[in-house]
mmCIF file of C-alpha atoms in Angstrom:
data_model
loop_
_atom_site.group_PDB
_atom_site.id
_atom_site.type_symbol
_atom_site.label_atom_id
_atom_site.label_comp_id
_atom_site.label_asym_id
_atom_site.label_seq_id
_atom_site.Cartn_x
_atom_site.Cartn_y
_atom_site.Cartn_z
ATOM 1 C CA ASP F 10 -22.351 -10.298 -13.751
ATOM 2 C CA LYS F 11 -21.969 -7.463 -11.268
ATOM 3 C CA ALA F 12 -21.137 -9.867 -8.478
ATOM 4 C CA LEU F 13 -18.522 -11.575 -10.620
ATOM 5 C CA ASP F 14 -16.976 -8.260 -11.627
ATOM 6 C CA ARG F 15 -16.845 -7.207 -7.980
ATOM 7 C CA MET F 16 -15.181 -10.504 -6.976
ATOM 8 C CA ILE F 17 -12.559 -10.008 -9.670
ATOM 9 C CA SER F 18 -11.998 -6.435 -8.522
ATOM 10 C CA ILE F 19 -11.568 -7.536 -4.908
ATOM 11 C CA ALA F 20 -9.131 -10.307 -5.922
ATOM 12 C CA SER F 21 -7.118 -7.777 -7.918
ATOM 13 C CA GLU F 22 -7.021 -5.371 -4.962
ATOM 14 C CA ILE F 23 -5.840 -8.155 -2.642
ATOM 15 C CA GLU F 24 -3.128 -9.103 -5.105
ATOM 16 C CA THR F 25 -1.952 -5.472 -5.391
ATOM 17 C CA GLU F 26 -1.984 -5.002 -1.611
ATOM 18 C CA ALA F 27 0.207 -8.110 -1.159
ATOM 19 C CA LEU F 28 2.595 -6.930 -3.939
ATOM 20 C CA VAL F 29 2.988 -3.480 -2.392
ATOM 21 C CA GLU F 30 3.584 -5.049 1.049
ATOM 22 C CA GLU F 31 6.281 -7.325 -0.298
ATOM 23 C CA MET F 32 7.969 -4.536 -2.195
ATOM 24 C CA ILE F 33 8.037 -2.341 0.938
ATOM 25 C CA LYS F 34 9.515 -5.228 2.970
ATOM 26 C CA ALA F 35 12.142 -5.729 0.219
ATOM 27 C CA LYS F 36 13.313 -2.163 0.962
ATOM 28 C CA GLY F 37 14.310 -3.296 4.434
ATOM 29 C CA PHE F 38 11.152 -2.632 6.450
ATOM 30 C CA GLU F 39 10.248 -5.417 8.913
ATOM 31 C CA ASP F 40 6.570 -5.485 8.008
ATOM 32 C CA ALA F 41 3.852 -3.501 6.198
ATOM 33 C CA ALA F 42 0.118 -3.635 5.780
ATOM 34 C CA VAL F 43 -1.672 -2.017 2.789
ATOM 35 C CA THR F 44 -5.407 -1.452 2.424
ATOM 36 C CA PHE F 45 -7.577 0.162 -0.236
ATOM 37 C CA HIS F 46 -10.825 1.954 0.655
ATOM 38 C CA ALA F 47 -12.902 4.359 -1.389
ATOM 39 C CA GLY F 48 -10.046 5.723 -3.514
ATOM 40 C CA THR F 49 -7.516 5.915 -0.736
ATOM 41 C CA VAL F 50 -4.589 3.718 0.127
ATOM 42 C CA ASN F 51 -3.428 3.267 3.726
ATOM 43 C CA VAL F 52 0.068 1.964 4.350
ATOM 44 C CA VAL F 53 1.111 0.965 7.850
ATOM 45 C CA VAL F 54 4.769 0.180 8.313
ATOM 46 C CA LYS F 55 6.188 -1.519 11.389
ATOM 47 C CA ALA F 56 8.593 1.149 12.635
ATOM 48 C CA ASP F 57 8.960 3.582 15.495
ATOM 49 C CA GLU F 58 9.370 6.453 13.001
ATOM 50 C CA LEU F 59 10.032 7.050 9.326
ATOM 51 C CA SER F 60 12.433 9.491 7.725
ATOM 52 C CA ASP F 61 11.351 11.713 4.820
ATOM 53 C CA LYS F 62 13.428 9.499 2.514
ATOM 54 C CA GLN F 63 11.656 6.332 3.733
ATOM 55 C CA VAL F 64 8.188 7.893 3.311
ATOM 56 C CA ALA F 65 9.190 8.953 -0.226
ATOM 57 C CA GLN F 66 10.287 5.374 -1.028
ATOM 58 C CA ILE F 67 7.018 3.995 0.290
ATOM 59 C CA LEU F 68 4.971 6.559 -1.615
ATOM 60 C CA GLU F 69 6.851 5.860 -4.865
ATOM 61 C CA ILE F 70 6.269 2.096 -4.591
ATOM 62 C CA THR F 71 2.610 2.591 -3.687
ATOM 63 C CA LYS F 72 1.930 5.138 -6.447
ATOM 64 C CA LYS F 73 3.586 2.953 -9.069
ATOM 65 C CA GLU F 74 1.760 -0.236 -8.130
ATOM 66 C CA THR F 75 -1.713 1.181 -7.359
ATOM 67 C CA GLY F 76 -1.899 4.072 -9.789
ATOM 68 C CA GLU F 77 -3.119 6.314 -6.972
ATOM 69 C CA PRO F 78 -1.657 9.856 -6.633
ATOM 70 C CA ALA F 79 0.342 10.689 -3.514
ATOM 71 C CA GLU F 80 -2.524 12.777 -2.072
ATOM 72 C CA ASN F 81 -4.640 9.567 -1.878
ATOM 73 C CA ILE F 82 -1.940 7.573 -0.007
ATOM 74 C CA LYS F 83 -1.515 7.773 3.769
ATOM 75 C CA VAL F 84 1.701 6.377 5.207
ATOM 76 C CA MET F 85 1.852 5.730 8.943
ATOM 77 C CA THR F 86 3.821 3.739 11.507
ATOM 78 C CA GLY F 87 2.486 0.994 13.746
ATOM 79 C CA LYS F 88 3.751 -1.777 15.903
#
């Protein structure tokens, strides 16, 4: 039962990660990768830099879809 519950949890996390990535891309970002780990969410957006407004958009999407507070979400850029 524990293994099945964990598999369901992992599948749900993967689904949420994909949803957040698609919502971020829908806001005009070229690409995004989202990962969950031990109560934190990491969001990597393909960009040279992000404005405060863009970070706020990404945080809002991520908070809404994951239920995590802003202090548990790290937004960074990558190529």
